[in-house]
Coordinates of C-alpha atoms and ligand atoms in Angstrom, one line a residue:
X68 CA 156.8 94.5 149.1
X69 CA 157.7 95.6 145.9
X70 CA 155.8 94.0 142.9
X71 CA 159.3 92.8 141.7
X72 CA 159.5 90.6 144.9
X73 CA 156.1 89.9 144.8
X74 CA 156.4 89.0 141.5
X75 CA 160.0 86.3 142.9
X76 CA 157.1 84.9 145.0
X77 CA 154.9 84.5 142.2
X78 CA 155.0 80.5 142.0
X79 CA 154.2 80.7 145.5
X80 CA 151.5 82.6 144.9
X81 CA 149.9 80.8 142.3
X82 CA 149.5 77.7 144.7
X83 CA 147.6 80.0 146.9
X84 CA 145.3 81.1 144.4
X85 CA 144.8 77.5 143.1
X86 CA 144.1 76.6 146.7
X87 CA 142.0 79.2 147.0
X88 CA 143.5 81.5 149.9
X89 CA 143.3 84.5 148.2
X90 CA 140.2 84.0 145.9
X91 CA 137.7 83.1 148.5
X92 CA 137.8 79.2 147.6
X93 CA 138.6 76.9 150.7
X94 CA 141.6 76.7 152.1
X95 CA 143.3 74.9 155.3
X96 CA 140.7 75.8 157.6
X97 CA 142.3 76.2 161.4
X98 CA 140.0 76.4 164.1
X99 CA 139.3 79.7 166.1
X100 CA 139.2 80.4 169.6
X101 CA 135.1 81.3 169.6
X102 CA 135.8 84.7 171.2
X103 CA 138.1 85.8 168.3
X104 CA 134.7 84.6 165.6
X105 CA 131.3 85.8 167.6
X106 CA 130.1 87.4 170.5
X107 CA 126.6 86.4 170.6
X108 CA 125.8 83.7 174.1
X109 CA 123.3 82.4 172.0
X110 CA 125.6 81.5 169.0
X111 CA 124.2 85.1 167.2
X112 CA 126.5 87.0 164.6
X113 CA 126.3 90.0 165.0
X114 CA 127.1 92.2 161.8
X115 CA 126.8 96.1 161.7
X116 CA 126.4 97.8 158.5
X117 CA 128.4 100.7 157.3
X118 CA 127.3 102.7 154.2
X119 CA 123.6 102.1 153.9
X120 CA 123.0 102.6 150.4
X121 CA 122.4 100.4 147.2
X122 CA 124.9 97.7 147.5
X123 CA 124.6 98.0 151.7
X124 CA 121.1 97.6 151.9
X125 CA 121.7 94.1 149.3
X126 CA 124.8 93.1 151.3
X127 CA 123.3 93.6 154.8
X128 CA 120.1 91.4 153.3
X129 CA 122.3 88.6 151.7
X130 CA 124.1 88.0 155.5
X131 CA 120.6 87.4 156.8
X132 CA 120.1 84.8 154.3
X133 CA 123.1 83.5 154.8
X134 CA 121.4 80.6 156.8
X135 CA 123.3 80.9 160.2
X136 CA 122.4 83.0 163.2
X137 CA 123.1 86.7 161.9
X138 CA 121.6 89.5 163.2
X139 CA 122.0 93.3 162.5
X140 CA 122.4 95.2 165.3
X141 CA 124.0 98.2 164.2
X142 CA 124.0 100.9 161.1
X143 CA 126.1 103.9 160.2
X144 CA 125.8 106.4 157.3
X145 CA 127.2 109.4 156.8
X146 CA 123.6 110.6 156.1
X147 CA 120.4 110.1 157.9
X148 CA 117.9 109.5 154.9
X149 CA 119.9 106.9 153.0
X150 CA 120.1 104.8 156.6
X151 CA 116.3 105.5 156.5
X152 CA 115.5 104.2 153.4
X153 CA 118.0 101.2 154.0
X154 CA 116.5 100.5 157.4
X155 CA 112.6 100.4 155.6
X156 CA 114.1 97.9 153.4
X157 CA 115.3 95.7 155.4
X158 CA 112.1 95.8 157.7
X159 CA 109.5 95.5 154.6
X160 CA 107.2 92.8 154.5
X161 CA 109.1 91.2 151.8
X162 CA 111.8 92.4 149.4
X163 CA 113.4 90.9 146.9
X164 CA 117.3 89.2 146.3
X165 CA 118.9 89.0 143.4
X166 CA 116.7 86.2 142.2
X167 CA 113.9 88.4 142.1
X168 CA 112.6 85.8 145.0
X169 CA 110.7 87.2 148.1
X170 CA 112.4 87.0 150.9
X171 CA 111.5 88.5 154.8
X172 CA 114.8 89.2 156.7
X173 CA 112.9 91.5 159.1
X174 CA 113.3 89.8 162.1
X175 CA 116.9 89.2 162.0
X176 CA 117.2 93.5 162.1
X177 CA 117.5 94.6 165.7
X178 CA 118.3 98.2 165.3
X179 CA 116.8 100.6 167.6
X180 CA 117.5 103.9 167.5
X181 CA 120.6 104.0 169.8
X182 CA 122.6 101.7 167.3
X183 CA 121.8 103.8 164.6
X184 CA 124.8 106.2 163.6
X185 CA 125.1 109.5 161.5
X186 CA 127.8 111.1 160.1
X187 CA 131.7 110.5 159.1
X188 CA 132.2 109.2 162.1
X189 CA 129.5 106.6 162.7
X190 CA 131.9 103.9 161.9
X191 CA 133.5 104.4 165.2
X192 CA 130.5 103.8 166.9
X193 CA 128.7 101.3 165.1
X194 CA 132.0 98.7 164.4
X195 CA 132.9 97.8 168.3
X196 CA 129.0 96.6 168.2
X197 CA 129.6 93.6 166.2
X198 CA 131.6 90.5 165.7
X199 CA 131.2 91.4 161.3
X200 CA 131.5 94.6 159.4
X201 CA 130.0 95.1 155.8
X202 CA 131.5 98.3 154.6
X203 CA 130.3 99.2 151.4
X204 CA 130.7 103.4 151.7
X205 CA 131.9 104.6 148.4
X206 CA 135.5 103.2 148.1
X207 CA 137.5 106.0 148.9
X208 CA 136.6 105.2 152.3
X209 CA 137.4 101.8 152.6
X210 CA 140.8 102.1 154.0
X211 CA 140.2 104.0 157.3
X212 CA 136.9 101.7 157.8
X213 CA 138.4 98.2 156.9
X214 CA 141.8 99.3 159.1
X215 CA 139.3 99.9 162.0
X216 CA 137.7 97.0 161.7
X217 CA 141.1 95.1 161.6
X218 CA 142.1 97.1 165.3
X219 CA 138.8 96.1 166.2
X220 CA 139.3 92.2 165.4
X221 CA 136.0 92.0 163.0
X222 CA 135.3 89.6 160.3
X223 CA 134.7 92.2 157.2
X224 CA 133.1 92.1 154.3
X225 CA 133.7 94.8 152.2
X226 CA 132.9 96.0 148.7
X227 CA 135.8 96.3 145.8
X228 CA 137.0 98.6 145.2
X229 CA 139.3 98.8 148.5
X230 CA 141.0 102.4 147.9
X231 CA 140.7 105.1 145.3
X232 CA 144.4 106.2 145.9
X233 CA 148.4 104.6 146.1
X234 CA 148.4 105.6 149.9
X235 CA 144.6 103.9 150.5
X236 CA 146.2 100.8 148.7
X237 CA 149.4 100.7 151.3
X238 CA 146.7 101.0 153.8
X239 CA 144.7 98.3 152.9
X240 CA 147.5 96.0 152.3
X241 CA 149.1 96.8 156.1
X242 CA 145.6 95.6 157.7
X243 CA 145.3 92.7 155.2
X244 CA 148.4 91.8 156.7
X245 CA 147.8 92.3 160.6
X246 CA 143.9 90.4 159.6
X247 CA 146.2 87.4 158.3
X248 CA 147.9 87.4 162.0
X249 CA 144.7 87.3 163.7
X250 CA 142.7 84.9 161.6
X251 CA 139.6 87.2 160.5
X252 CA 137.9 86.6 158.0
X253 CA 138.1 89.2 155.0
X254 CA 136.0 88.8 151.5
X255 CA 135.9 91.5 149.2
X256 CA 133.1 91.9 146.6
X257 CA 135.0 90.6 143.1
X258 CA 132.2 88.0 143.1
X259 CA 133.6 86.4 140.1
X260 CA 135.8 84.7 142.6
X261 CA 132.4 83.4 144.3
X262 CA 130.8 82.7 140.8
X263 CA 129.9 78.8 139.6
X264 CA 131.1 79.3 136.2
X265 CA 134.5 81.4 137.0
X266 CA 135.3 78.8 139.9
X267 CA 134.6 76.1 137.0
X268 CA 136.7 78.1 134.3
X269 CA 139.3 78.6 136.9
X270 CA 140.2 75.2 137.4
X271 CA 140.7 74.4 133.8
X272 CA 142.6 77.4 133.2
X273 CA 145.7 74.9 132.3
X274 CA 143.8 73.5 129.4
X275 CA 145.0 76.8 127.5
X276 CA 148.7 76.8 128.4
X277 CA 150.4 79.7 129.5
X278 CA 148.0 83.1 128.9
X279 CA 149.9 85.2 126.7
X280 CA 146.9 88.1 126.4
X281 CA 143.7 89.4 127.8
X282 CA 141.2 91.1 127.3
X283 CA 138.2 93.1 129.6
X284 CA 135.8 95.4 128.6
X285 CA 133.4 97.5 131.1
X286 CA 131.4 99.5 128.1
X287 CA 128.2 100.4 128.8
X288 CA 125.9 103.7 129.4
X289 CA 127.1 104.5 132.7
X290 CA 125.5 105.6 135.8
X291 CA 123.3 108.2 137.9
X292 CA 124.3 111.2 138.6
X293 CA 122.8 113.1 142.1
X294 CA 122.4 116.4 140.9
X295 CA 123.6 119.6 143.1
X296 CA 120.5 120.6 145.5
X297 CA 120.1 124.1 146.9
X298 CA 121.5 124.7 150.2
X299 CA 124.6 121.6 149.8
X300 CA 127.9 122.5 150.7
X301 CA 130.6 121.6 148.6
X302 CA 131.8 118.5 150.9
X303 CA 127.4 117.6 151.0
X304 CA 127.3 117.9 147.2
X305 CA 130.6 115.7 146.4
X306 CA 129.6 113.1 148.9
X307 CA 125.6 112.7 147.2
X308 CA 127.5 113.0 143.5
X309 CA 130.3 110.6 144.1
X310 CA 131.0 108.7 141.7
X311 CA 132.3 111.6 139.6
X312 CA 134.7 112.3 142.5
X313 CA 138.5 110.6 142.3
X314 CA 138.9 110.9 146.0
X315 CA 135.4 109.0 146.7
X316 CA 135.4 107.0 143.5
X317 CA 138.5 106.6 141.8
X318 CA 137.0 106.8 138.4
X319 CA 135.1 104.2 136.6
X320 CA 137.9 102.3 135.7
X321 CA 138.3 101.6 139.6
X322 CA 134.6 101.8 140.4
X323 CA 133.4 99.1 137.9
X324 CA 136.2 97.6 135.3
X325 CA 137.9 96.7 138.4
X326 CA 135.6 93.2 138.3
X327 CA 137.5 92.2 135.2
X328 CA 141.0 93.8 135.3
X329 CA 140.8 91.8 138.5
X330 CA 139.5 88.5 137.1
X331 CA 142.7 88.8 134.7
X332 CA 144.8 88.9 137.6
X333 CA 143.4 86.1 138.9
X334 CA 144.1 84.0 136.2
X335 CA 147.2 85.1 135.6
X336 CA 148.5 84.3 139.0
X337 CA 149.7 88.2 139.6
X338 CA 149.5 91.9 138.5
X339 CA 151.0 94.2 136.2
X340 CA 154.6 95.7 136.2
X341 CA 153.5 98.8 134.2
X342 CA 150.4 100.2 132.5
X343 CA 150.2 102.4 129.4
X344 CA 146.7 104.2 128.0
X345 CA 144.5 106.5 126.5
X346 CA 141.3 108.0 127.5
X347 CA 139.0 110.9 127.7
X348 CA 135.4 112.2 128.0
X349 CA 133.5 112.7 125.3
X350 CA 130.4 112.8 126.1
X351 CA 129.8 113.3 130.0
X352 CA 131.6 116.6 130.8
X353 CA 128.6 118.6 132.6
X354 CA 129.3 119.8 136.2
X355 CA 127.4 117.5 137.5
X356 CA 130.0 114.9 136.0
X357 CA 132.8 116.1 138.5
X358 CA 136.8 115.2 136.9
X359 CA 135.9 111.8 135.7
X360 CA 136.6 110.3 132.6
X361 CA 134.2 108.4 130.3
X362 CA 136.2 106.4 128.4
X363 CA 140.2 104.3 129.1
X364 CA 141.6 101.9 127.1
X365 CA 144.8 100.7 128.9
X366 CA 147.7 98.2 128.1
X367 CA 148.6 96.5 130.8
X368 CA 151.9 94.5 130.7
X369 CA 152.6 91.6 133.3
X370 CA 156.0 90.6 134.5
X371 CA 156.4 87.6 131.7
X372 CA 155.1 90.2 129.0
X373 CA 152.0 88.8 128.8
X374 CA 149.4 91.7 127.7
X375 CA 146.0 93.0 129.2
X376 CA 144.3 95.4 127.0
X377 CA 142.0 96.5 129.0
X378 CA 138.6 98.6 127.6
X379 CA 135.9 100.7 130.0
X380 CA 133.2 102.9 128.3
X381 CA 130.1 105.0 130.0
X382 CA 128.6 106.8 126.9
X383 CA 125.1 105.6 126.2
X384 CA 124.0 104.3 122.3
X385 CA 127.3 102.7 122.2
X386 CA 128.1 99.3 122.1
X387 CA 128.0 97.2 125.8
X388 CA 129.8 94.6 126.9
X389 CA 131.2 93.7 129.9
X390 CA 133.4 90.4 130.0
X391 CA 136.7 89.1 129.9
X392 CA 138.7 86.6 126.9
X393 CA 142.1 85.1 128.6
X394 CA 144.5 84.2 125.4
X395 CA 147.0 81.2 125.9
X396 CA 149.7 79.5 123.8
X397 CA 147.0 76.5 123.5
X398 CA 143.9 78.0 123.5
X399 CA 141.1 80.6 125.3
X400 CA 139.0 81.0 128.1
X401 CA 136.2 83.4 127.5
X402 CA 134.4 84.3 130.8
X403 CA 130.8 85.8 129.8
X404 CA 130.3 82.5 127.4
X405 CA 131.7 80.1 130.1
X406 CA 133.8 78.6 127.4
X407 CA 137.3 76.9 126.9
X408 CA 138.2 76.2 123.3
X409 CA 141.6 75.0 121.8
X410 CA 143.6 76.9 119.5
X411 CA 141.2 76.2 116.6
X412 CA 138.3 76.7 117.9
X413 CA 137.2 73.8 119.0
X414 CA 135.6 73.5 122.0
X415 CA 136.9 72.3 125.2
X416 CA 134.8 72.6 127.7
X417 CA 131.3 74.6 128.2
X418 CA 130.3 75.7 131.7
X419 CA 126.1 74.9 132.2
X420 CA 124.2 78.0 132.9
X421 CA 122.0 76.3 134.8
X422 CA 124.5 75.5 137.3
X423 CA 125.1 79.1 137.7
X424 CA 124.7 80.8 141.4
X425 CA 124.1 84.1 142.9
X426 CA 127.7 84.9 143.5
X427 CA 126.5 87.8 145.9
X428 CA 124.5 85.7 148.3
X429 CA 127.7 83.0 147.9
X430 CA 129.8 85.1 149.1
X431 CA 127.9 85.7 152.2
X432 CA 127.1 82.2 152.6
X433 CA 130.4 81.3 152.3
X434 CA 131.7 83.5 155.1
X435 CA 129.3 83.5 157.9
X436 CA 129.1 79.4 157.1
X437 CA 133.3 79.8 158.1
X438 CA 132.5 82.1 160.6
X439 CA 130.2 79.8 162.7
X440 CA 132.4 77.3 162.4
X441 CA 135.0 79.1 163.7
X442 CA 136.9 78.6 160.8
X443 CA 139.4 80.7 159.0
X444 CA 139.0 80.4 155.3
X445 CA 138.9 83.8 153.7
X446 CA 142.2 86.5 153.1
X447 CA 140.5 88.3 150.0
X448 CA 141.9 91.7 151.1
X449 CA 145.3 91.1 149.8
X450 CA 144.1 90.4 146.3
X451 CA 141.1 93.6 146.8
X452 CA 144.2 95.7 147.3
X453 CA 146.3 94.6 144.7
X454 CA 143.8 94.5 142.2
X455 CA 142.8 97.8 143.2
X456 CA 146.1 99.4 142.7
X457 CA 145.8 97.6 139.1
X458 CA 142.9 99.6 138.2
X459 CA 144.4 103.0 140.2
X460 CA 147.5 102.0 137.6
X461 CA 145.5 102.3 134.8
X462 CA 143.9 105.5 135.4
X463 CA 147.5 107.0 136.3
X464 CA 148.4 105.8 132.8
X465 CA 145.4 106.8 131.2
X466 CA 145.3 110.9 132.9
X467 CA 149.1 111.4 132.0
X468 CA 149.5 109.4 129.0
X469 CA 152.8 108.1 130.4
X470 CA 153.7 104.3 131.2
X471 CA 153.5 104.3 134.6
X472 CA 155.2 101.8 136.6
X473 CA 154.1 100.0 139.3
X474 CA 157.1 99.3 141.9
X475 CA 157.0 103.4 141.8
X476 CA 152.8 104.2 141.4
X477 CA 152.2 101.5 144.3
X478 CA 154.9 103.4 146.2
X479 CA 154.5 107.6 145.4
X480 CA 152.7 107.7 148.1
X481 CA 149.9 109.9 146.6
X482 CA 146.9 110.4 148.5
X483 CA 143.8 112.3 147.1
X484 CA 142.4 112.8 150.6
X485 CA 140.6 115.6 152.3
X486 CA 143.0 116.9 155.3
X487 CA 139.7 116.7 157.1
X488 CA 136.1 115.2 156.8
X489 CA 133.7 117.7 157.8
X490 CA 130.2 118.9 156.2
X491 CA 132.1 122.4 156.3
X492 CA 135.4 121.2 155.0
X493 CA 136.7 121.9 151.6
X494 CA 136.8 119.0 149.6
X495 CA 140.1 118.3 148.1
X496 CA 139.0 119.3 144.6
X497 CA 137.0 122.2 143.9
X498 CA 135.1 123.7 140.8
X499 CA 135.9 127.2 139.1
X500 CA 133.4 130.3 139.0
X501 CA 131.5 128.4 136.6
X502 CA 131.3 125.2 138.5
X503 CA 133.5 123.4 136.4
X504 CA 136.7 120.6 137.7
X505 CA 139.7 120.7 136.5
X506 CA 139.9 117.4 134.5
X507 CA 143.4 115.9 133.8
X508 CA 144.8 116.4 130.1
X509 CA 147.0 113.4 128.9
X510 CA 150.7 114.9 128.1
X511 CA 150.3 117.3 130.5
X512 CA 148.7 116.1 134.1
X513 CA 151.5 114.0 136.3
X514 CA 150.3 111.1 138.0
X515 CA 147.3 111.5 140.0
Ligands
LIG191 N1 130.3 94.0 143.7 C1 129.4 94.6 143.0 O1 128.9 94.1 142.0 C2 128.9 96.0 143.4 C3 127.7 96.4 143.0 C4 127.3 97.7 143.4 C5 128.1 98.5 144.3 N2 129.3 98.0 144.7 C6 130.2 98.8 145.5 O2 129.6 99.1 146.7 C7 130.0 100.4 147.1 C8 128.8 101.3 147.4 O3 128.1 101.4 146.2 P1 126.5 101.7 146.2 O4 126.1 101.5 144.8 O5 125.9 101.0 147.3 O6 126.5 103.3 146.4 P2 125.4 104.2 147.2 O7 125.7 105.6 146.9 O8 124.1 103.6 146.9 O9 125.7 103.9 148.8 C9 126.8 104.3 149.4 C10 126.4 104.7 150.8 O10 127.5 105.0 151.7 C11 127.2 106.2 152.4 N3 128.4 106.8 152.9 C12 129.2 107.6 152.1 N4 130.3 108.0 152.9 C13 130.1 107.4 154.1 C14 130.9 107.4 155.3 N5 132.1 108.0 155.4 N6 130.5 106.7 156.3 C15 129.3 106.0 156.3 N7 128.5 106.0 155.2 C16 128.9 106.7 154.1 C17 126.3 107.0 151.5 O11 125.6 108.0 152.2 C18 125.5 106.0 150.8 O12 124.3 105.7 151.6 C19 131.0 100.9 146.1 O13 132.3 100.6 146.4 C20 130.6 100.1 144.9 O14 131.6 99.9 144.0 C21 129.7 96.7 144.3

């Protein structure tokens, strides 16, 4: 669909946000047939895990907490030491959520060796294992995984963001659509939908009027960086460093500031029809920092001309903050202080912070709770894709120093892909004698 037709739908659309379809709330819950929701004769979940780092390893730990039946059966990663460490995290004594409370998921993994998987292709043999997939691989592979999970009728959750390129987008957005059919379940990581205080801030978003402006900043120091080891090829060394890799990452402006261009969108009932921007790096341009940028500032403009202007910064000893301010013609919502105040400042409504919640274990909760219910309650991939593409807009706007559009970025088709994943396949950017990227130079790079 193109955004202006998404955008004729858009009243449409904001009764399904308000109800919740798209932003993980509840929705008309229609009962499944239990074969398309679990497996399991004894009422188990089953859930494999694919992409066993960080965020994989808290993901698979938050399903088992999840307080129904959920077991892990099965793990893939494309390398064998990171599903190593994952799988001695999960089996520890105790380890820690986000709470910092001890928790022992141990005997809820049942992986033996045989459902362990290595390589790019251990998706394929861990997802037919399971009646849920948690893919949380960098994003650039999210598409083929999430699509395979969708042929595969799975539940998913998945991590934002959903696709580093146009093409990964159109991908997503096709399996979103054929998940809708067959009632599975999809939530994507932008826990702010999942979060006590947005949820609360949500449905008093009318007490501002219409939202004429936005802002979001992701400024902070930034990240690691996995340095290149002896012996790596160049496909080894891109997939260990990726976040400084478009095709793996999409930048950080996809990577991280997605959380609150997305929350934007959220309010605002849609996305943007065009982005403009400036941006650069400054400060981290070393080889090991791959093509990245380390600072955008975008303007965003939405169908009714409302603005986003939209901030992302990883340069250490600068200013952080990462939060979003939602400007209307009667007042503002500003996110990070879980306030509502009128057009003089006073105050209209103050979430209480001790009523916040984990959004990351919510979101778990949430989804097995549907999926034992045999309920189907969650279409987040819709809204992962399209908020996505926002961020993917962005950087377009931001490497060419154009306004880009998006009826013709969502639609150019451009995929940053390697032809081939392979250990010994060339990756599909490559450095110079000195082991240097090329880097994109506003006024002269095209859309990429
Ligand atoms: N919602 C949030 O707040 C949040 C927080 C952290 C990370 N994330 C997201 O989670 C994802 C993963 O981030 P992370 O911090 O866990 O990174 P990570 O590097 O710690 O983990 C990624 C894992 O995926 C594996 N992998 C890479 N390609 C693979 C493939 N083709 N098949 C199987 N495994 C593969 C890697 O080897 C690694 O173990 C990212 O999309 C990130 O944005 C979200």
């Amino acid at each position: 669909m193109t955004n202006e037709a998404f955008h004729k739908k858009s009243s449409r659309r904001a009764f399904m946000l308000n109800s919740g379809i798209l932003a993980g709330g509840a929705m008309a819950a229609p009962l499944l047939s239990k074969a398309n929701y679990f497996s399991g004769a004894d009422g188990t979940i089953k859930v494999a895990l694919v992409g066993c780092g960080g965020r994989g390893t808290g993901a698979a730990m938050q399903a088992l907490l999840s307080k129904q039946n959920v077991k892990l059966v099965a793990m893939a990663d494309a390398f064998r030491d990171r599903l190593d460490e994952c799988y001695k995290t999960l089996t520890a004594d105790d380890i820690s959520d986000y709470s910092s409370t001890v928790k022992n998921v141990k005997a809820n993994v049942d992986v033996p060796e045989e459902r362990k998987f290595v390589g790019f292709d251990g998706y394929l043999k861990a997802i037919p294992l399971a009646d849920v997939i948690i893919l949380t691989t960098p994003p650039g592979f999210r598409p083929i995984h999430f699509e395979e999970a969708i042929k595969q009728d799975k539940h998913v959750f998945m991590e934002k963001p959903v696709a580093t390129d146009p093409a990964g987008v159109q991908r997503v957005l096709a399996a979103a659509a054929i998940a809708k059919q067959k009632k599975l379940n999809v939530v994507v990581g932008l826990q702010r939908h999942y979060q006590n205080s947005y949820r609360e801030l949500y449905k008093r978003k009318n007490l501002i009027g219409d939202i004429i402006s936005a802002q979001a900043w992701w400024n902070n120091d930034g990240v690691w960086v996995r340095p290149r080891q002896a012996g790596q090829t160049e496909m080894e060394y891109q997939m260990r460093n990726w976040y400084y890799f478009n095709w793996l990452c999409g930048d950080h402006i996809n990577e991280q500031h997605i959380h609150n261009i997305d929350a934007v969108n959220w309010f605002k009932g849609g996305y943007p029809v065009k982005a403009q921007g400036q941006g650069g790096r400054q400060v981290r341009k070393g080889k090991d920092n791959g093509e990245i940028f380390d600072h955008h500032f975008v303007e965003f403009t939405y169908a009714d001309g409302s603005i986003l202007n939209s901030q992302c910064r990883h340069i250490p000893g600068t200013m952080s903050r990462v939060d979003e301010l939602l400007v209307g013609t009667k007042g503002k919502i500003h996110c990070g202080a879980g306030s509502i105040s009128d057009a003089k400042g006073k105050s209209l409504y103050q979430f209480d912070s001790k009523l916040e919640n984990n959004p990351y274990q919510t979101e778990h909760d949430e989804l097995f709770a549907a999926i034992a219910k045999g309920e189907y309650k969650f279409a987040d991939a819709e809204n992962g894709a399209r908020s996505t593409m926002t961020s993917i807009l962005g950087r377009m706007a931001t490497y060419s120093g154009q306004i880009v559009e998006w009826d013709k970025a969502i639609n150019s088709g451009i995929d940053i892909h390697p032809k081939v994943y392979a250990w010994d396949a060339p990756p599909p950017i490559l450095p110079n004698a000195d082991g240097f990227y090329p880097v994109a130079v506003p006024g002269v790079t095209k859309y990429v």
